[in-house]
Structure formats: C-alpha cells, structure tokens
Amino acid sequence: FIIAPTGEGKSVLANHIFRQLYENDIRIVIIDLGDSYRKLSLLYPHDTVYIKYQDGVGIGLNPFFVETIESISATKINELSTFVFKLWKRDRLPEEDEAVSLRKVITLYYKSIEKDHSFPQFYEFIDKNKDDIMKVLDLNSKFFDIEDFLHITSEFIGKGIYSFLFEAKTDDSFKIEGKKFIIFELDEIKDNQVLLTIMLHMISEAVQKVVWKDRSTKGVIFFDEFAKMLKFPSVLSSAEYFYQAARKQEAAIGIVLQSPSQLPKNDASNAIIDNTQVMYIMQNEKGYKEIIERLSLKEHDENQLGSIKYNFTGRIKYSEFLLKIGSESNIMRLELARKVLLAFQTEGKEYTEVLELYKETGDMESAIEKYSKIKTV
C-alpha cells in the first residue's frame, strides 16, 4: 500500500520506487488513471510499452486467441471461464458450479471450431447450438442460463455498444513481451463500470500469458488511483482476481489509497489487507485513527506516524513516511536531486514545461537536462 491524501507526494514516491525496481530487473505492470508515469516511461523508451485506452477503440487484446488447438491448457480454459463470466455477471467472480458449466461450454467450443477464435465467434457458436449444448453437456440452467447469457453479452458483439473491444481477430499481447515497464492508462473509462471491469480482466489475461510466463522473473503489478476505481464494486472483484493470479507467480501487487477506509469492509478487502506486507503511510493532516484501526497498527507505529514532517517549499524539499515491512517499521525521508524530482513530478507548471521540451527534443533525459539548465540560468 501507498497511503496518502491528495497532494502529499505519493506519485513522486511511487515513481521513485519503480525506478529502483526497474534498475533491479524487476518487471513492472501499472494500471493507471491519470498519466502519472508518462515521464518515467519516456526515460526508458526501449524497455517500455505505454498502452492508453481511447474512446471506442479496442486495445488489441483477444483472450480467446490461441496459436494452435493443441496449445489450449486446463489453466487457459479456467481463466477464460472467469473472463466470460465477467462479461456476463460483471460484479462478482463465478461460483464453482458456474465455473464448471462455463469450462464445459468453452472446451466444446474449441473442439468444434478450429480457427479465428474470438468472443464474437464464441457467442455465435452458443447462439446457433444452444439447445444441443444444454443437452450434450447436461447443463443445469440454474448454473448456466443460456438465454440470459446471450441477452446480457450481446452488448459485446455485432452492433453492441461494447463490440469494439473484440474487433481484433489476432492478439497483440506480444507487444508487451520482453518489456520491463508496462503501463495501461485507463483514465478515459474511469467512470464506466463495465468497461473498467472488463479491461482489468483483459489486462490480467495478457499479463499472465506474456509477462509471467517465465516464472523465474520477478514482477510487480500496481494499481494507481485505486480509490477512484473502488467506486464500482465490480472493480474490487477484478482486483481480487489479480491477487489470486499473482500468488501463482513470482509477483507482488501494490495499490494507492487515500485512506484504507476506501476499502469496503468485506472478505475481499480483508484478504487484500492481510496479504499486504509492505506499507508506505504518508503525512495526513486529518490524523491516522482510521489507518491505525483498519490496518491493525501497533502503538509504536502510531507514535512514529505522529512524528512525520515534510517540506515542499524550502531550499531542500523532502517528504517523510512510515515504512512498515511485516512487523518492523520506521520513518523514512525522501529527498531527491533536482533533475530526479523533475522526472518524477506528475502535475504543475514544471511538469507541463518539461513535456513541451520533450516534444522538441524527442528525448526525456535531454528535455530534463535542458529545462534544468534554463531554470538554473
């Protein structure tokens, strides 16, 4: 967790952490809602892929795509069943009986159709064969209501409002293969519950298939502006799915919160808190009572939180935070060189002016160097 109210420097801290992870050969996947890592990604253009969602345009991910029928595994079928269920029910993960039914249908689809696999083709297969499917697979309509499925998911095919998501016949997941710094920028859909939920699952599929296929590779998945996503209950279940997937890999997950009270009090949130071993808690002028109670912090942690100081206006600018790893905690200070701060800032006049110089130079490091000299003079 990185926990801090708006304006306390959490984006600068996050950029600083990711730079260090990058330099230690750890792969980083960020789901962002605000271009907070644009400059950092531009510093490492050869190791970075920046995928920004644009209204009405798919991002080229096709979860149903397979190179060959023989390459389909039980894991792939299971992941697809969860994905398809999200298109259908959206606000939760499937119960086991529901997952079993979907796994049977998806398996039959791949046995019946040899090529050009996609969700629209899967939908058409079910629509054309719905009576036979229920009989052949001996499905209980309680766990797979085929008419309800076809009605709800029709939004994703033909002239449906979300059909653009699945226009690609191939899969562009290969674009993220071998990259160390992968950013999915979803700011344009932050207010669309359906699109945000589905995109998170499509991203999870791509990350598992391409990024984590080498289990010897360490990695971090990070949700920035997670609080904005949490206004939709379905997003929490999608995040829960990321947590489940990460446990199978050599991966860690991080999220930004303004306060842990933004996490609803349910089993999914409690599991996220219980599985979080590293916490960065920054200055909070409103106090730390909610943080202490929700995260079960000790008296020692509480005393340290009260000692946090920061200075954003002096000659030497710095922020402080409580770093808690497991049961150990201490106050740390983040003090950055001028050029490093310019690289990590995510808003304000200097941020805009550096990006303008980048347009001229085509190189972020050169833009920062040039801006630093101009302002020094």
mmCIF file of C-alpha atoms in Angstrom:
data_model
loop_
_atom_site.group_PDB
_atom_site.id
_atom_site.type_symbol
_atom_site.label_atom_id
_atom_site.label_comp_id
_atom_site.label_asym_id
_atom_site.label_seq_id
_atom_site.Cartn_x
_atom_site.Cartn_y
_atom_site.Cartn_z
ATOM 1 C CA PHE A 1 0.000 0.000 0.000
ATOM 2 C CA ILE A 2 0.923 3.603 -0.569
ATOM 3 C CA ILE A 3 -1.479 5.585 1.603
ATOM 4 C CA ALA A 4 -1.678 9.375 1.359
ATOM 5 C CA PRO A 5 -4.213 12.154 0.752
ATOM 6 C CA THR A 6 -4.074 14.195 -2.447
ATOM 7 C CA GLY A 7 -1.017 16.446 -2.749
ATOM 8 C CA GLU A 8 1.228 14.652 -0.256
ATOM 9 C CA GLY A 9 3.676 13.308 -2.854
ATOM 10 C CA LYS A 10 2.523 9.711 -3.330
ATOM 11 C CA SER A 11 3.075 9.796 -7.113
ATOM 12 C CA VAL A 12 6.645 11.049 -6.667
ATOM 13 C CA LEU A 13 7.256 8.295 -4.114
ATOM 14 C CA ALA A 14 5.755 5.665 -6.435
ATOM 15 C CA ASN A 15 7.904 6.834 -9.373
ATOM 16 C CA HIS A 16 10.980 6.687 -7.147
ATOM 17 C CA ILE A 17 10.162 3.127 -6.053
ATOM 18 C CA PHE A 18 9.543 1.967 -9.627
ATOM 19 C CA ARG A 19 12.808 3.448 -10.876
ATOM 20 C CA GLN A 20 14.657 1.344 -8.307
ATOM 21 C CA LEU A 21 12.674 -1.789 -9.151
ATOM 22 C CA TYR A 22 13.372 -1.232 -12.856
ATOM 23 C CA GLU A 23 17.100 -0.911 -12.204
ATOM 24 C CA ASN A 24 16.971 -4.220 -10.304
ATOM 25 C CA ASP A 25 15.487 -6.054 -13.326
ATOM 26 C CA ILE A 26 12.007 -6.388 -11.839
ATOM 27 C CA ARG A 27 9.149 -6.161 -14.325
ATOM 28 C CA ILE A 28 6.532 -3.525 -13.583
ATOM 29 C CA VAL A 29 2.901 -3.507 -14.747
ATOM 30 C CA ILE A 30 0.890 -0.402 -13.839
ATOM 31 C CA ILE A 31 -2.839 0.181 -14.227
ATOM 32 C CA ASP A 32 -3.137 3.957 -14.079
ATOM 33 C CA LEU A 33 -5.930 6.539 -14.226
ATOM 34 C CA GLY A 34 -4.028 9.755 -14.836
ATOM 35 C CA ASP A 35 -0.740 9.636 -16.792
ATOM 36 C CA SER A 36 1.297 9.625 -13.568
ATOM 37 C CA TYR A 37 4.078 7.547 -15.114
ATOM 38 C CA ARG A 38 4.301 9.078 -18.581
ATOM 39 C CA LYS A 39 7.602 10.867 -17.987
ATOM 40 C CA LEU A 40 9.196 7.894 -16.243
ATOM 41 C CA SER A 41 8.213 5.615 -19.130
ATOM 42 C CA LEU A 42 9.734 8.056 -21.620
ATOM 43 C CA LEU A 43 13.070 7.812 -19.810
ATOM 44 C CA TYR A 44 13.234 4.117 -20.758
ATOM 45 C CA PRO A 45 11.676 4.025 -24.256
ATOM 46 C CA HIS A 46 13.252 0.731 -25.333
ATOM 47 C CA ASP A 47 12.043 -1.161 -22.259
ATOM 48 C CA THR A 48 8.594 0.406 -22.076
ATOM 49 C CA VAL A 49 5.197 -0.093 -23.659
ATOM 50 C CA TYR A 50 2.546 2.532 -22.884
ATOM 51 C CA ILE A 51 -0.995 1.446 -23.802
ATOM 52 C CA LYS A 52 -3.515 4.266 -23.476
ATOM 53 C CA TYR A 53 -7.204 3.496 -23.857
ATOM 54 C CA GLN A 54 -9.020 5.710 -26.385
ATOM 55 C CA ASP A 55 -12.781 6.004 -26.511
ATOM 56 C CA GLY A 56 -14.361 3.401 -28.764
ATOM 57 C CA VAL A 57 -11.063 1.800 -29.754
ATOM 58 C CA GLY A 58 -10.048 -1.688 -28.636
ATOM 59 C CA ILE A 59 -6.509 -2.214 -27.374
ATOM 60 C CA GLY A 60 -5.946 -5.305 -29.481
ATOM 61 C CA LEU A 61 -6.253 -7.940 -26.762
ATOM 62 C CA ASN A 62 -8.121 -11.129 -27.694
ATOM 63 C CA PRO A 63 -8.294 -13.519 -24.722
ATOM 64 C CA PHE A 64 -9.696 -16.307 -26.952
ATOM 65 C CA PHE A 65 -6.768 -16.278 -29.360
ATOM 66 C CA VAL A 66 -4.580 -19.404 -29.422
ATOM 67 C CA GLU A 67 -1.717 -20.321 -31.749
ATOM 68 C CA THR A 68 -2.917 -23.921 -32.066
ATOM 69 C CA ILE A 69 -5.743 -26.011 -30.620
ATOM 70 C CA GLU A 70 -3.097 -28.261 -29.034
ATOM 71 C CA SER A 71 -1.788 -25.317 -27.003
ATOM 72 C CA ILE A 72 -5.008 -24.977 -25.011
ATOM 73 C CA SER A 73 -4.490 -25.981 -21.383
ATOM 74 C CA ALA A 74 -6.785 -26.508 -18.425
ATOM 75 C CA THR A 75 -5.404 -23.253 -16.998
ATOM 76 C CA LYS A 76 -6.368 -21.372 -20.170
ATOM 77 C CA ILE A 77 -9.905 -22.808 -20.083
ATOM 78 C CA ASN A 78 -10.267 -21.893 -16.423
ATOM 79 C CA GLU A 79 -9.063 -18.320 -16.997
ATOM 80 C CA LEU A 80 -11.430 -17.913 -19.941
ATOM 81 C CA SER A 81 -14.358 -19.132 -17.870
ATOM 82 C CA THR A 82 -13.667 -16.393 -15.323
ATOM 83 C CA PHE A 83 -13.294 -13.815 -18.097
ATOM 84 C CA VAL A 84 -16.538 -14.823 -19.843
ATOM 85 C CA PHE A 85 -18.357 -14.768 -16.514
ATOM 86 C CA LYS A 86 -17.183 -11.177 -16.026
ATOM 87 C CA LEU A 87 -18.711 -10.193 -19.364
ATOM 88 C CA TRP A 88 -21.942 -11.767 -18.190
ATOM 89 C CA LYS A 89 -22.333 -11.085 -14.450
ATOM 90 C CA ARG A 90 -19.660 -8.353 -14.083
ATOM 91 C CA ASP A 91 -19.944 -7.688 -10.364
ATOM 92 C CA ARG A 92 -18.515 -10.935 -8.971
ATOM 93 C CA LEU A 93 -16.379 -13.988 -9.645
ATOM 94 C CA PRO A 94 -18.110 -17.290 -10.519
ATOM 95 C CA GLU A 95 -19.122 -19.928 -8.004
ATOM 96 C CA GLU A 96 -17.628 -23.353 -8.693
ATOM 97 C CA ASP A 97 -20.829 -24.784 -10.266
ATOM 98 C CA GLU A 98 -20.994 -21.792 -12.613
ATOM 99 C CA ALA A 99 -17.310 -22.079 -13.479
ATOM 100 C CA VAL A 100 -17.679 -25.814 -14.234
ATOM 101 C CA SER A 101 -20.552 -25.107 -16.646
ATOM 102 C CA LEU A 102 -18.600 -22.425 -18.476
ATOM 103 C CA ARG A 103 -15.486 -24.595 -18.673
ATOM 104 C CA LYS A 104 -17.550 -27.316 -20.354
ATOM 105 C CA VAL A 105 -19.006 -24.873 -22.891
ATOM 106 C CA ILE A 106 -15.606 -23.296 -23.691
ATOM 107 C CA THR A 107 -13.986 -26.714 -24.094
ATOM 108 C CA LEU A 108 -16.747 -27.781 -26.502
ATOM 109 C CA TYR A 109 -16.281 -24.542 -28.461
ATOM 110 C CA TYR A 110 -12.575 -25.172 -29.044
ATOM 111 C CA LYS A 111 -13.250 -28.791 -30.015
ATOM 112 C CA SER A 112 -15.852 -27.623 -32.530
ATOM 113 C CA ILE A 113 -14.171 -24.528 -34.036
ATOM 114 C CA GLU A 114 -10.639 -24.784 -35.458
ATOM 115 C CA LYS A 115 -9.537 -21.177 -36.092
ATOM 116 C CA ASP A 116 -10.201 -17.411 -35.750
ATOM 117 C CA HIS A 117 -11.242 -17.792 -32.134
ATOM 118 C CA SER A 118 -12.766 -14.713 -30.517
ATOM 119 C CA PHE A 119 -15.588 -13.785 -28.173
ATOM 120 C CA PRO A 120 -17.989 -12.879 -31.030
ATOM 121 C CA GLN A 121 -17.345 -16.303 -32.581
ATOM 122 C CA PHE A 122 -17.868 -17.965 -29.186
ATOM 123 C CA TYR A 123 -21.164 -16.090 -28.795
ATOM 124 C CA GLU A 124 -22.301 -17.141 -32.270
ATOM 125 C CA PHE A 125 -21.392 -20.768 -31.517
ATOM 126 C CA ILE A 126 -23.586 -20.760 -28.405
ATOM 127 C CA ASP A 127 -26.446 -18.941 -30.132
ATOM 128 C CA LYS A 128 -26.540 -21.402 -33.060
ATOM 129 C CA ASN A 129 -26.209 -24.522 -30.915
ATOM 130 C CA LYS A 130 -27.899 -23.528 -27.658
ATOM 131 C CA ASP A 131 -30.351 -26.422 -27.500
ATOM 132 C CA ASP A 132 -27.741 -29.039 -28.357
ATOM 133 C CA ILE A 133 -25.195 -27.547 -25.954
ATOM 134 C CA MET A 134 -27.520 -27.851 -22.969
ATOM 135 C CA LYS A 135 -28.348 -31.476 -23.850
ATOM 136 C CA VAL A 136 -24.889 -32.695 -24.891
ATOM 137 C CA LEU A 137 -23.179 -31.195 -21.838
ATOM 138 C CA ASP A 138 -26.103 -31.956 -19.498
ATOM 139 C CA LEU A 139 -26.057 -28.423 -18.124
ATOM 140 C CA ASN A 140 -28.334 -27.184 -15.358
ATOM 141 C CA SER A 141 -29.946 -23.863 -16.333
ATOM 142 C CA LYS A 142 -29.549 -22.817 -12.706
ATOM 143 C CA PHE A 143 -25.799 -22.551 -13.295
ATOM 144 C CA PHE A 144 -25.860 -21.604 -16.975
ATOM 145 C CA ASP A 145 -28.946 -19.661 -18.053
ATOM 146 C CA ILE A 146 -28.180 -19.612 -21.758
ATOM 147 C CA GLU A 147 -30.863 -17.070 -22.753
ATOM 148 C CA ASP A 148 -29.760 -14.664 -20.044
ATOM 149 C CA PHE A 149 -26.143 -15.134 -21.116
ATOM 150 C CA LEU A 150 -26.935 -14.377 -24.770
ATOM 151 C CA HIS A 151 -29.008 -11.320 -23.870
ATOM 152 C CA ILE A 152 -26.512 -9.683 -21.495
ATOM 153 C CA THR A 153 -23.369 -10.387 -23.527
ATOM 154 C CA SER A 154 -24.959 -9.255 -26.812
ATOM 155 C CA GLU A 155 -23.543 -5.820 -25.941
ATOM 156 C CA PHE A 156 -20.114 -7.163 -26.917
ATOM 157 C CA ILE A 157 -20.934 -8.412 -30.420
ATOM 158 C CA GLY A 158 -22.280 -7.051 -33.736
ATOM 159 C CA LYS A 159 -23.586 -3.515 -33.236
ATOM 160 C CA GLY A 160 -23.479 -3.768 -29.441
ATOM 161 C CA ILE A 161 -22.237 -0.761 -27.510
ATOM 162 C CA TYR A 162 -19.013 -2.552 -26.474
ATOM 163 C CA SER A 163 -18.402 -4.606 -29.628
ATOM 164 C CA PHE A 164 -15.244 -2.602 -30.444
ATOM 165 C CA LEU A 165 -13.447 -4.396 -27.612
ATOM 166 C CA PHE A 166 -13.368 -7.638 -29.586
ATOM 167 C CA GLU A 167 -12.901 -6.487 -33.164
ATOM 168 C CA ALA A 168 -9.342 -7.852 -33.317
ATOM 169 C CA LYS A 169 -9.091 -11.386 -34.720
ATOM 170 C CA THR A 170 -5.475 -11.728 -33.594
ATOM 171 C CA ASP A 171 -3.935 -10.840 -30.248
ATOM 172 C CA ASP A 172 -1.439 -8.022 -29.759
ATOM 173 C CA SER A 173 -0.298 -9.231 -26.342
ATOM 174 C CA PHE A 174 3.079 -9.891 -27.962
ATOM 175 C CA LYS A 175 3.677 -6.121 -27.871
ATOM 176 C CA ILE A 176 4.323 -6.337 -24.141
ATOM 177 C CA GLU A 177 6.579 -9.391 -24.398
ATOM 178 C CA GLY A 178 10.070 -8.749 -23.098
ATOM 179 C CA LYS A 179 9.224 -5.255 -21.833
ATOM 180 C CA LYS A 180 10.197 -4.341 -18.283
ATOM 181 C CA PHE A 181 7.894 -1.370 -17.823
ATOM 182 C CA ILE A 182 4.268 -1.834 -18.965
ATOM 183 C CA ILE A 183 1.617 0.816 -18.389
ATOM 184 C CA PHE A 184 -2.102 0.575 -19.130
ATOM 185 C CA GLU A 185 -3.593 4.079 -18.944
ATOM 186 C CA LEU A 186 -7.378 3.872 -18.482
ATOM 187 C CA ASP A 187 -8.302 7.428 -17.492
ATOM 188 C CA GLU A 188 -10.940 7.749 -20.232
ATOM 189 C CA ILE A 189 -13.016 4.918 -18.756
ATOM 190 C CA LYS A 190 -12.625 5.682 -15.062
ATOM 191 C CA ASP A 191 -16.356 6.447 -14.870
ATOM 192 C CA ASN A 192 -17.526 3.419 -16.866
ATOM 193 C CA GLN A 193 -18.020 0.439 -14.577
ATOM 194 C CA VAL A 194 -18.499 -2.124 -17.351
ATOM 195 C CA LEU A 195 -15.503 -1.086 -19.462
ATOM 196 C CA LEU A 196 -13.179 -0.684 -16.484
ATOM 197 C CA THR A 197 -14.098 -4.113 -15.112
ATOM 198 C CA ILE A 198 -13.684 -5.860 -18.482
ATOM 199 C CA MET A 199 -10.440 -4.054 -19.304
ATOM 200 C CA LEU A 200 -8.919 -5.131 -15.983
ATOM 201 C CA HIS A 201 -9.641 -8.754 -16.840
ATOM 202 C CA MET A 202 -8.302 -8.446 -20.369
ATOM 203 C CA ILE A 203 -5.128 -6.883 -18.979
ATOM 204 C CA SER A 204 -4.825 -9.678 -16.415
ATOM 205 C CA GLU A 205 -5.063 -12.281 -19.191
ATOM 206 C CA ALA A 206 -2.366 -10.540 -21.237
ATOM 207 C CA VAL A 207 -0.057 -10.128 -18.245
ATOM 208 C CA GLN A 208 -0.347 -13.771 -17.241
ATOM 209 C CA LYS A 209 0.160 -15.014 -20.777
ATOM 210 C CA VAL A 210 3.118 -12.832 -21.717
ATOM 211 C CA VAL A 211 4.758 -11.233 -18.706
ATOM 212 C CA TRP A 212 4.611 -14.012 -16.129
ATOM 213 C CA LYS A 213 5.156 -16.974 -18.432
ATOM 214 C CA ASP A 214 8.759 -17.008 -17.187
ATOM 215 C CA ARG A 215 8.249 -17.847 -13.526
ATOM 216 C CA SER A 216 11.853 -17.031 -12.704
ATOM 217 C CA THR A 217 11.100 -13.368 -13.458
ATOM 218 C CA LYS A 218 10.082 -11.201 -10.528
ATOM 219 C CA GLY A 219 7.433 -8.568 -11.099
ATOM 220 C CA VAL A 220 5.111 -6.008 -9.588
ATOM 221 C CA ILE A 221 1.523 -5.195 -10.557
ATOM 222 C CA PHE A 222 0.428 -1.766 -9.351
ATOM 223 C CA PHE A 223 -2.987 -0.074 -9.248
ATOM 224 C CA ASP A 224 -2.604 3.701 -9.141
ATOM 225 C CA GLU A 225 -5.617 5.819 -8.174
ATOM 226 C CA PHE A 226 -7.213 2.623 -6.850
ATOM 227 C CA ALA A 227 -9.621 4.713 -4.789
ATOM 228 C CA LYS A 228 -11.196 6.075 -7.987
ATOM 229 C CA MET A 229 -11.708 2.517 -9.243
ATOM 230 C CA LEU A 230 -13.333 1.403 -5.994
ATOM 231 C CA LYS A 231 -16.499 3.409 -6.541
ATOM 232 C CA PHE A 232 -17.535 0.326 -8.540
ATOM 233 C CA PRO A 233 -17.896 -2.912 -6.505
ATOM 234 C CA SER A 234 -17.051 -4.999 -9.585
ATOM 235 C CA VAL A 235 -13.573 -3.476 -9.725
ATOM 236 C CA LEU A 236 -12.745 -4.878 -6.306
ATOM 237 C CA SER A 237 -13.567 -8.389 -7.502
ATOM 238 C CA SER A 238 -11.331 -7.809 -10.536
ATOM 239 C CA ALA A 239 -8.513 -6.708 -8.251
ATOM 240 C CA GLU A 240 -9.154 -9.798 -6.150
ATOM 241 C CA TYR A 241 -8.650 -11.860 -9.320
ATOM 242 C CA PHE A 242 -5.276 -10.134 -9.862
ATOM 243 C CA TYR A 243 -4.294 -11.069 -6.313
ATOM 244 C CA GLN A 244 -5.231 -14.695 -6.918
ATOM 245 C CA ALA A 245 -3.273 -14.783 -10.196
ATOM 246 C CA ALA A 246 -0.206 -13.134 -8.672
ATOM 247 C CA ARG A 247 0.029 -15.807 -6.000
ATOM 248 C CA LYS A 248 0.778 -18.330 -8.754
ATOM 249 C CA GLN A 249 3.711 -16.240 -9.956
ATOM 250 C CA GLU A 250 6.800 -14.579 -8.538
ATOM 251 C CA ALA A 251 4.824 -11.335 -8.382
ATOM 252 C CA ALA A 252 3.799 -8.649 -5.921
ATOM 253 C CA ILE A 253 0.811 -6.295 -6.023
ATOM 254 C CA GLY A 254 0.611 -2.710 -4.843
ATOM 255 C CA ILE A 255 -2.196 -0.153 -4.666
ATOM 256 C CA VAL A 256 -2.529 3.548 -3.903
ATOM 257 C CA LEU A 257 -5.210 4.627 -1.439
ATOM 258 C CA GLN A 258 -6.053 7.968 0.111
ATOM 259 C CA SER A 259 -7.247 6.027 3.155
ATOM 260 C CA PRO A 260 -7.828 2.314 3.898
ATOM 261 C CA SER A 261 -11.406 3.290 4.770
ATOM 262 C CA GLN A 262 -11.945 3.417 0.992
ATOM 263 C CA LEU A 263 -11.729 -0.367 1.002
ATOM 264 C CA PRO A 264 -15.205 -1.765 1.715
ATOM 265 C CA LYS A 265 -15.447 -3.971 4.766
ATOM 266 C CA ASN A 266 -15.820 -7.401 3.214
ATOM 267 C CA ASP A 267 -13.855 -10.619 2.759
ATOM 268 C CA ALA A 268 -12.163 -9.451 -0.464
ATOM 269 C CA SER A 269 -10.820 -6.265 1.143
ATOM 270 C CA ASN A 270 -9.779 -8.081 4.300
ATOM 271 C CA ALA A 271 -7.849 -10.605 2.193
ATOM 272 C CA ILE A 272 -6.044 -7.764 0.398
ATOM 273 C CA ILE A 273 -5.061 -6.168 3.720
ATOM 274 C CA ASP A 274 -3.947 -9.497 5.213
ATOM 275 C CA ASN A 275 -1.772 -10.221 2.163
ATOM 276 C CA THR A 276 -0.095 -6.803 2.157
ATOM 277 C CA GLN A 277 3.338 -6.964 3.772
ATOM 278 C CA VAL A 278 4.756 -3.539 2.802
ATOM 279 C CA MET A 279 3.106 -0.204 3.631
ATOM 280 C CA TYR A 280 4.131 3.380 2.900
ATOM 281 C CA ILE A 281 1.979 5.726 5.011
ATOM 282 C CA MET A 282 2.485 9.424 4.281
ATOM 283 C CA GLN A 283 1.536 12.680 6.009
ATOM 284 C CA ASN A 284 -2.173 13.034 6.800
ATOM 285 C CA GLU A 285 -3.299 16.293 8.402
ATOM 286 C CA LYS A 286 -6.649 14.738 9.362
ATOM 287 C CA GLY A 287 -4.897 12.209 11.577
ATOM 288 C CA TYR A 288 -4.295 8.487 11.427
ATOM 289 C CA LYS A 289 -7.108 6.970 13.511
ATOM 290 C CA GLU A 290 -8.812 5.175 10.590
ATOM 291 C CA ILE A 291 -5.479 3.943 9.246
ATOM 292 C CA ILE A 292 -4.397 2.581 12.631
ATOM 293 C CA GLU A 293 -7.706 0.768 13.210
ATOM 294 C CA ARG A 294 -8.151 -0.726 9.724
ATOM 295 C CA LEU A 295 -4.541 -1.864 9.357
ATOM 296 C CA SER A 296 -4.226 -3.012 12.997
ATOM 297 C CA LEU A 297 -1.121 -0.881 13.550
ATOM 298 C CA LYS A 298 0.769 -1.074 16.842
ATOM 299 C CA GLU A 299 1.342 1.701 19.370
ATOM 300 C CA HIS A 300 4.924 2.034 18.117
ATOM 301 C CA ASP A 301 3.613 2.666 14.571
ATOM 302 C CA GLU A 302 1.121 5.221 15.893
ATOM 303 C CA ASN A 303 3.850 7.143 17.735
ATOM 304 C CA GLN A 304 6.027 7.220 14.634
ATOM 305 C CA LEU A 305 3.168 8.461 12.440
ATOM 306 C CA GLY A 306 2.815 11.447 14.756
ATOM 307 C CA SER A 307 6.433 12.430 14.087
ATOM 308 C CA ILE A 308 6.146 12.680 10.270
ATOM 309 C CA LYS A 309 7.334 16.002 8.814
ATOM 310 C CA TYR A 310 7.630 17.374 5.299
ATOM 311 C CA ASN A 311 8.835 20.483 3.482
ATOM 312 C CA PHE A 312 7.770 21.191 -0.103
ATOM 313 C CA THR A 313 8.753 24.889 -0.177
ATOM 314 C CA GLY A 314 12.261 25.153 1.303
ATOM 315 C CA ARG A 315 15.610 25.040 -0.491
ATOM 316 C CA ILE A 316 15.870 21.335 0.312
ATOM 317 C CA LYS A 317 12.488 19.751 -0.341
ATOM 318 C CA TYR A 318 11.577 16.441 1.262
ATOM 319 C CA SER A 319 8.713 14.243 2.357
ATOM 320 C CA GLU A 320 8.577 11.647 5.129
ATOM 321 C CA PHE A 321 6.587 8.474 5.529
ATOM 322 C CA LEU A 322 6.236 5.429 7.728
ATOM 323 C CA LEU A 323 7.682 2.377 6.007
ATOM 324 C CA LYS A 324 6.289 -0.805 7.530
ATOM 325 C CA ILE A 325 7.567 -4.192 6.361
ATOM 326 C CA GLY A 326 5.957 -7.073 8.209
ATOM 327 C CA SER A 327 6.144 -6.220 11.899
ATOM 328 C CA GLU A 328 9.057 -3.765 11.541
ATOM 329 C CA SER A 329 8.556 -0.047 10.886
ATOM 330 C CA ASN A 330 10.497 3.197 10.751
ATOM 331 C CA ILE A 331 10.225 6.757 9.499
ATOM 332 C CA MET A 332 11.983 7.344 6.168
ATOM 333 C CA ARG A 333 12.726 10.604 4.373
ATOM 334 C CA LEU A 334 12.589 11.044 0.598
ATOM 335 C CA GLU A 335 14.874 13.820 -0.619
ATOM 336 C CA LEU A 336 15.557 13.967 -4.364
ATOM 337 C CA ALA A 337 18.038 15.726 -6.600
ATOM 338 C CA ARG A 338 16.525 18.488 -8.737
ATOM 339 C CA LYS A 339 16.657 16.543 -12.029
ATOM 340 C CA VAL A 340 15.214 13.421 -10.410
ATOM 341 C CA LEU A 341 12.316 15.422 -8.990
ATOM 342 C CA LEU A 342 11.635 16.849 -12.456
ATOM 343 C CA ALA A 343 11.446 13.293 -13.795
ATOM 344 C CA PHE A 344 9.006 12.173 -11.107
ATOM 345 C CA GLN A 345 6.635 15.163 -10.893
ATOM 346 C CA THR A 346 3.193 14.367 -12.294
ATOM 347 C CA GLU A 347 1.479 17.756 -12.319
ATOM 348 C CA GLY A 348 2.049 21.506 -12.178
ATOM 349 C CA LYS A 349 3.825 24.072 -14.342
ATOM 350 C CA GLU A 350 7.212 22.321 -14.351
ATOM 351 C CA TYR A 351 5.600 19.034 -15.400
ATOM 352 C CA THR A 352 3.925 20.706 -18.386
ATOM 353 C CA GLU A 353 7.051 22.631 -19.428
ATOM 354 C CA VAL A 354 9.261 19.526 -19.336
ATOM 355 C CA LEU A 355 6.771 17.649 -21.557
ATOM 356 C CA GLU A 356 6.786 20.584 -24.001
ATOM 357 C CA LEU A 357 10.583 20.367 -24.201
ATOM 358 C CA TYR A 358 10.270 16.630 -24.768
ATOM 359 C CA LYS A 359 8.181 17.343 -27.868
ATOM 360 C CA GLU A 360 11.102 19.396 -29.187
ATOM 361 C CA THR A 361 13.944 17.056 -28.250
ATOM 362 C CA GLY A 362 12.243 13.663 -28.609
ATOM 363 C CA ASP A 363 14.270 12.500 -25.607
ATOM 364 C CA MET A 364 13.083 12.832 -21.995
ATOM 365 C CA GLU A 365 16.557 12.857 -20.435
ATOM 366 C CA SER A 366 17.618 15.669 -22.781
ATOM 367 C CA ALA A 367 14.412 17.573 -22.016
ATOM 368 C CA ILE A 368 15.076 17.391 -18.269
ATOM 369 C CA GLU A 369 18.709 18.427 -18.744
ATOM 370 C CA LYS A 370 17.688 21.372 -20.928
ATOM 371 C CA TYR A 371 14.941 22.508 -18.549
ATOM 372 C CA SER A 372 17.284 22.263 -15.575
ATOM 373 C CA LYS A 373 19.876 24.497 -17.294
ATOM 374 C CA ILE A 374 17.277 27.055 -18.410
ATOM 375 C CA LYS A 375 15.866 27.416 -14.901
ATOM 376 C CA THR A 376 19.317 27.495 -13.288
ATOM 377 C CA VAL A 377 20.325 30.406 -15.516
#
